[in-house]
XYZ file of C-alpha atoms in Angstrom:
340
model
C -26.296 -37.104 -191.020
C -25.344 -36.288 -187.402
C -28.488 -33.787 -187.170
C -30.653 -36.497 -188.629
C -29.517 -39.200 -185.935
C -30.088 -36.549 -183.091
C -33.480 -35.493 -184.422
C -34.635 -38.940 -184.793
C -33.494 -39.752 -181.291
C -35.204 -36.650 -179.689
C -38.044 -36.603 -181.823
C -37.407 -32.986 -182.752
C -37.219 -30.660 -185.729
C -34.567 -28.010 -186.874
C -34.453 -25.278 -189.445
C -31.118 -24.529 -191.037
C -30.685 -20.988 -192.155
C -27.812 -20.321 -194.654
C -26.198 -17.263 -196.301
C -24.168 -18.113 -199.539
C -22.147 -16.235 -202.123
C -22.750 -18.899 -204.659
C -21.277 -22.345 -203.471
C -22.118 -23.093 -199.732
C -25.823 -23.105 -200.472
C -25.744 -25.915 -203.152
C -23.591 -28.074 -200.998
C -25.845 -27.573 -198.038
C -29.114 -28.118 -199.961
C -27.644 -31.553 -201.420
C -26.618 -32.649 -197.808
C -30.294 -31.841 -196.390
C -32.742 -32.398 -199.111
C -35.572 -34.668 -198.420
C -34.227 -35.445 -194.666
C -37.046 -35.733 -192.329
C -37.419 -33.179 -189.589
C -35.186 -30.684 -191.348
C -35.765 -27.591 -193.500
C -33.243 -25.445 -195.090
C -33.625 -21.851 -195.968
C -30.763 -20.438 -198.237
C -30.426 -16.560 -198.773
C -28.255 -15.723 -201.872
C -27.796 -12.211 -203.313
C -30.225 -11.618 -206.146
C -28.662 -11.542 -209.643
C -25.209 -11.428 -207.949
C -24.238 -15.193 -208.406
C -23.748 -16.933 -211.643
C -26.537 -18.588 -213.261
C -25.262 -22.150 -212.744
C -24.485 -21.342 -209.003
C -28.187 -20.190 -208.702
C -29.491 -23.395 -210.656
C -27.721 -25.769 -208.495
C -29.731 -24.577 -205.538
C -33.085 -23.422 -207.178
C -33.776 -26.445 -209.212
C -33.690 -28.880 -206.348
C -37.395 -30.155 -206.086
C -37.511 -30.967 -202.354
C -40.282 -30.107 -200.148
C -37.789 -29.238 -197.342
C -35.651 -26.772 -199.261
C -36.493 -23.088 -199.586
C -34.376 -20.547 -201.597
C -34.457 -16.787 -200.943
C -33.156 -14.175 -203.653
C -32.397 -11.165 -201.419
C -32.175 -7.755 -202.874
C -28.817 -7.021 -201.743
C -25.225 -8.359 -201.541
C -23.582 -11.278 -199.751
C -22.738 -8.995 -196.778
C -26.640 -8.269 -196.373
C -27.484 -11.835 -196.387
C -24.846 -12.782 -193.803
C -25.955 -9.951 -191.666
C -29.607 -11.034 -191.723
C -28.694 -14.467 -190.780
C -26.459 -13.209 -187.849
C -29.368 -11.029 -186.685
C -31.598 -13.907 -186.624
C -29.012 -15.904 -184.618
C -28.841 -13.033 -182.281
C -32.647 -12.861 -181.914
C -32.925 -15.542 -179.090
C -36.876 -15.533 -179.177
C -36.797 -16.160 -182.821
C -33.966 -18.603 -183.146
C -35.379 -20.905 -180.371
C -38.834 -20.779 -181.663
C -37.710 -22.284 -184.972
C -34.606 -24.397 -183.375
C -32.320 -22.517 -185.741
C -28.973 -23.848 -186.981
C -26.532 -22.727 -189.679
C -24.302 -24.426 -192.210
C -21.863 -21.813 -193.614
C -18.630 -20.871 -191.830
C -20.509 -19.060 -189.120
C -20.832 -22.694 -187.872
C -17.671 -23.726 -186.244
C -17.984 -27.338 -187.533
C -17.412 -26.214 -191.057
C -14.037 -24.865 -190.165
C -13.094 -27.995 -188.315
C -13.733 -30.109 -191.563
C -11.898 -27.509 -193.617
C -8.958 -28.121 -191.457
C -8.599 -31.526 -192.819
C -7.526 -30.906 -196.265
C -4.650 -28.725 -195.193
C -3.119 -31.861 -193.535
C -4.088 -34.102 -196.381
C -2.447 -31.756 -198.977
C 0.652 -31.265 -196.845
C 1.224 -35.081 -196.611
C 0.855 -35.311 -200.331
C 3.432 -32.795 -201.347
C 5.769 -31.955 -198.396
C 8.866 -33.805 -197.098
C 9.072 -34.444 -193.244
C 8.895 -31.053 -191.348
C 9.142 -28.993 -194.596
C 7.489 -25.703 -194.370
C 5.129 -24.908 -197.259
C 2.798 -22.166 -198.211
C -1.087 -22.149 -198.982
C -2.752 -19.602 -201.535
C -6.439 -19.505 -200.627
C -9.070 -17.435 -202.572
C -11.036 -16.103 -199.818
C -13.661 -13.477 -199.180
C -15.167 -14.522 -195.824
C -11.921 -15.722 -194.302
C -13.394 -19.213 -193.220
C -11.319 -21.417 -195.518
C -8.035 -19.678 -194.838
C -8.773 -19.486 -190.910
C -8.996 -23.308 -191.120
C -5.382 -23.185 -192.385
C -4.502 -20.879 -189.398
C -5.998 -23.408 -186.930
C -4.006 -26.045 -188.908
C -0.873 -24.052 -188.317
C -1.610 -23.641 -184.620
C -2.241 -27.427 -184.310
C 1.456 -27.916 -185.436
C 1.169 -28.081 -189.263
C 4.504 -26.667 -190.727
C 2.952 -23.931 -192.554
C 5.225 -20.920 -193.586
C 2.683 -18.375 -194.951
C -1.079 -18.533 -195.712
C -1.668 -16.289 -198.653
C -4.907 -14.473 -198.644
C -5.947 -14.221 -202.354
C -8.598 -11.709 -203.035
C -10.207 -9.599 -205.843
C -10.733 -5.827 -205.871
C -12.870 -6.165 -202.693
C -9.678 -6.390 -200.968
C -10.556 -5.390 -197.239
C -8.611 -8.429 -196.110
C -5.540 -7.276 -197.966
C -5.788 -3.856 -196.592
C -6.179 -4.801 -192.907
C -3.395 -7.372 -193.146
C -1.052 -4.674 -194.720
C -2.325 -1.625 -192.469
C -4.109 -2.850 -189.467
C -7.171 -0.917 -190.441
C -10.431 -2.833 -191.196
C -12.707 -0.394 -193.016
C -15.281 -1.818 -195.336
C -16.161 -0.068 -198.642
C -18.832 -0.650 -201.025
C -18.921 -4.116 -202.571
C -17.885 -4.083 -206.198
C -19.143 -6.796 -208.517
C -16.602 -8.901 -210.374
C -16.041 -12.168 -212.198
C -15.341 -13.907 -209.026
C -18.684 -13.217 -207.113
C -18.273 -15.584 -204.229
C -15.456 -13.056 -202.984
C -17.424 -10.012 -203.355
C -17.492 -9.452 -199.676
C -16.586 -6.631 -197.503
C -17.400 -7.835 -193.973
C -15.378 -11.159 -193.596
C -17.499 -12.941 -190.851
C -14.505 -15.229 -189.916
C -12.069 -12.485 -189.379
C -13.632 -11.956 -185.943
C -12.228 -15.446 -184.972
C -8.705 -14.241 -185.643
C -9.304 -10.907 -183.803
C -10.351 -13.074 -180.845
C -6.933 -14.912 -181.220
C -5.194 -11.592 -181.575
C -6.860 -10.337 -178.475
C -5.499 -13.163 -176.439
C -8.931 -14.839 -176.222
C -10.461 -11.687 -174.741
C -14.145 -11.572 -175.333
C -14.525 -7.895 -174.095
C -11.552 -6.675 -176.373
C -12.921 -8.445 -179.422
C -16.393 -6.947 -178.574
C -14.740 -3.453 -178.444
C -13.388 -3.724 -181.923
C -16.598 -5.353 -183.241
C -18.520 -2.526 -181.781
C -16.052 0.061 -183.307
C -16.871 -1.514 -186.729
C -20.571 -1.295 -186.213
C -20.651 2.320 -184.765
C -17.616 4.033 -186.568
C -17.482 2.016 -189.549
C -13.896 0.532 -188.915
C -11.566 -0.663 -186.264
C -7.673 -0.452 -185.769
C -5.427 -3.237 -184.653
C -2.359 -2.310 -182.631
C 1.251 -2.753 -183.888
C 1.661 -6.224 -181.977
C -1.636 -7.550 -183.556
C -0.390 -6.550 -186.931
C 2.870 -8.325 -186.364
C 1.261 -11.504 -185.238
C -0.932 -11.462 -188.600
C 1.962 -10.661 -190.841
C 4.054 -13.648 -189.248
C 1.107 -15.978 -190.429
C -0.314 -14.225 -193.508
C 0.338 -12.492 -196.730
C -2.141 -10.993 -198.832
C -2.445 -9.833 -202.462
C -5.310 -9.054 -204.924
C -6.048 -9.341 -208.581
C -7.730 -6.901 -210.804
C -10.389 -8.172 -213.367
C -7.963 -7.962 -216.140
C -5.482 -9.863 -214.255
C -7.740 -12.477 -213.279
C -8.876 -13.144 -216.874
C -5.172 -13.261 -218.042
C -4.513 -15.923 -215.446
C -7.392 -18.078 -216.650
C -6.062 -17.575 -220.310
C -2.330 -18.356 -219.510
C -3.088 -21.348 -217.196
C -4.920 -22.988 -219.832
C -2.332 -22.250 -222.346
C 0.550 -23.649 -220.298
C -1.179 -26.394 -218.368
C -4.213 -27.288 -220.416
C -6.368 -27.036 -217.425
C -9.505 -24.947 -217.068
C -9.723 -22.826 -213.913
C -12.565 -20.671 -212.626
C -11.914 -17.067 -211.781
C -11.710 -17.672 -207.991
C -9.080 -20.194 -208.371
C -7.316 -17.997 -210.960
C -6.914 -15.462 -208.129
C -5.218 -18.016 -205.819
C -2.821 -18.822 -208.935
C -2.147 -15.108 -209.948
C -1.232 -13.680 -206.533
C 1.570 -15.930 -205.710
C 3.446 -14.314 -208.620
C 3.059 -10.862 -206.828
C 4.466 -12.246 -203.302
C 7.980 -13.642 -202.614
C 7.492 -16.880 -200.953
C 10.052 -19.419 -199.763
C 9.204 -23.242 -200.391
C 6.514 -25.074 -201.920
C 3.054 -23.382 -202.254
C -0.324 -25.332 -202.602
C -3.189 -23.502 -204.241
C -6.667 -24.350 -203.086
C -8.884 -24.526 -206.365
C -12.442 -23.406 -205.152
C -15.171 -24.038 -207.943
C -15.572 -25.965 -211.239
C -14.941 -23.826 -214.262
C -18.404 -24.548 -215.548
C -20.015 -22.396 -212.974
C -18.346 -19.566 -214.593
C -18.520 -20.826 -218.210
C -18.959 -17.406 -219.885
C -15.663 -15.887 -218.627
C -13.708 -19.064 -219.048
C -15.056 -19.452 -222.501
C -14.139 -16.036 -223.450
C -10.763 -16.219 -222.337
C -9.817 -19.771 -223.483
C -12.091 -20.385 -226.425
C -13.091 -23.689 -224.696
C -16.574 -23.948 -222.996
C -16.284 -25.999 -219.726
C -18.908 -28.549 -219.373
C -20.694 -29.602 -216.269
C -20.217 -33.354 -215.269
C -22.929 -35.256 -217.398
C -25.124 -36.117 -214.341
C -25.662 -32.391 -213.551
C -26.415 -31.546 -216.950
C -30.261 -31.562 -216.326
C -30.192 -28.551 -214.006
C -30.077 -26.373 -217.227
C -33.408 -27.515 -218.057
C -35.166 -27.819 -214.910
C -37.673 -25.470 -213.467
C -36.349 -22.932 -210.852
C -38.067 -22.282 -207.609
C -37.027 -19.365 -205.264
C -38.672 -16.511 -203.538
C -37.397 -12.904 -204.163
C -37.587 -10.806 -200.950
C -36.296 -7.288 -199.982
C -33.458 -6.832 -197.750
C -35.556 -6.673 -194.579
C -35.359 -8.785 -191.477
C -38.989 -9.053 -190.930
C -39.628 -10.000 -194.345
C -37.267 -12.869 -194.328
C -38.412 -14.000 -190.814
C -42.057 -13.819 -191.625
C -41.303 -15.915 -194.821
C -39.566 -18.557 -192.759
C -42.312 -18.655 -190.068
C -44.749 -19.073 -192.901
C -42.930 -22.112 -194.375
C -42.311 -24.021 -191.121
């Protein structure tokens, strides 16, 4: 809505480019569809998100919405978006913007519900914990900013699946991506967590040159190493644990048995990891997705099929529209230029 107001005032156009691991794309499309002077291009990893997640995006019948199924993983999608931002000639020529957590405004908005939930469950000045299922480190980074703003947070728990690069760097100080493994929690199948760079900038005392040095080590050597003081600062604020596929499925089953609530695999990881970590005080678990988006695994573990809200059921029957493209920057840029 802010974009819309500015574009009307300046009589200009904007093209929003988004990389999604499953959920952000649908939210962005829902916000931007049919808005005048705006087009949105969403890259998702081909055949590596759930059918429902894909259909939320690809069944939108709007002339300003373009879905790209990229032959690669989410890291590849995000890398291409970053390269497009870095190409000044390209991004200025299309007046490019972003919506996912590359965009700082996304982090700003996510800070709010840390405060909101704190005031719902905590007594005055009581320190509490947050368990956050995360792959790209954006959601939990918002919690870190909330803590820096003064919210009494004890520990931010980085809950992850077997793509556990965040757990490894928090526990060892070494950031070294491995191959992405595909899981029942696909929105966390990430090895290059974009927003971790924001935390590094903070750990480097806001030194752009030191942050750049570490990022260059990552791109050139395939890893970087934090010093002991930086690791100490991380562990003062964060804890991390991961769940295997078997453990994740077990949590879905047990949570339904004990609470009579269906949860998706990502939320299950947020629930499961706190049993592995010793925490003082209350812990808020951030649920991340509707279980119907992952109905196959939820049905298998609970015997109950989670249903989509009635008003969304029609996406199962609607025709899908998306373009399959190779993992190639030029191919994606050419497609965008063709459509604008």
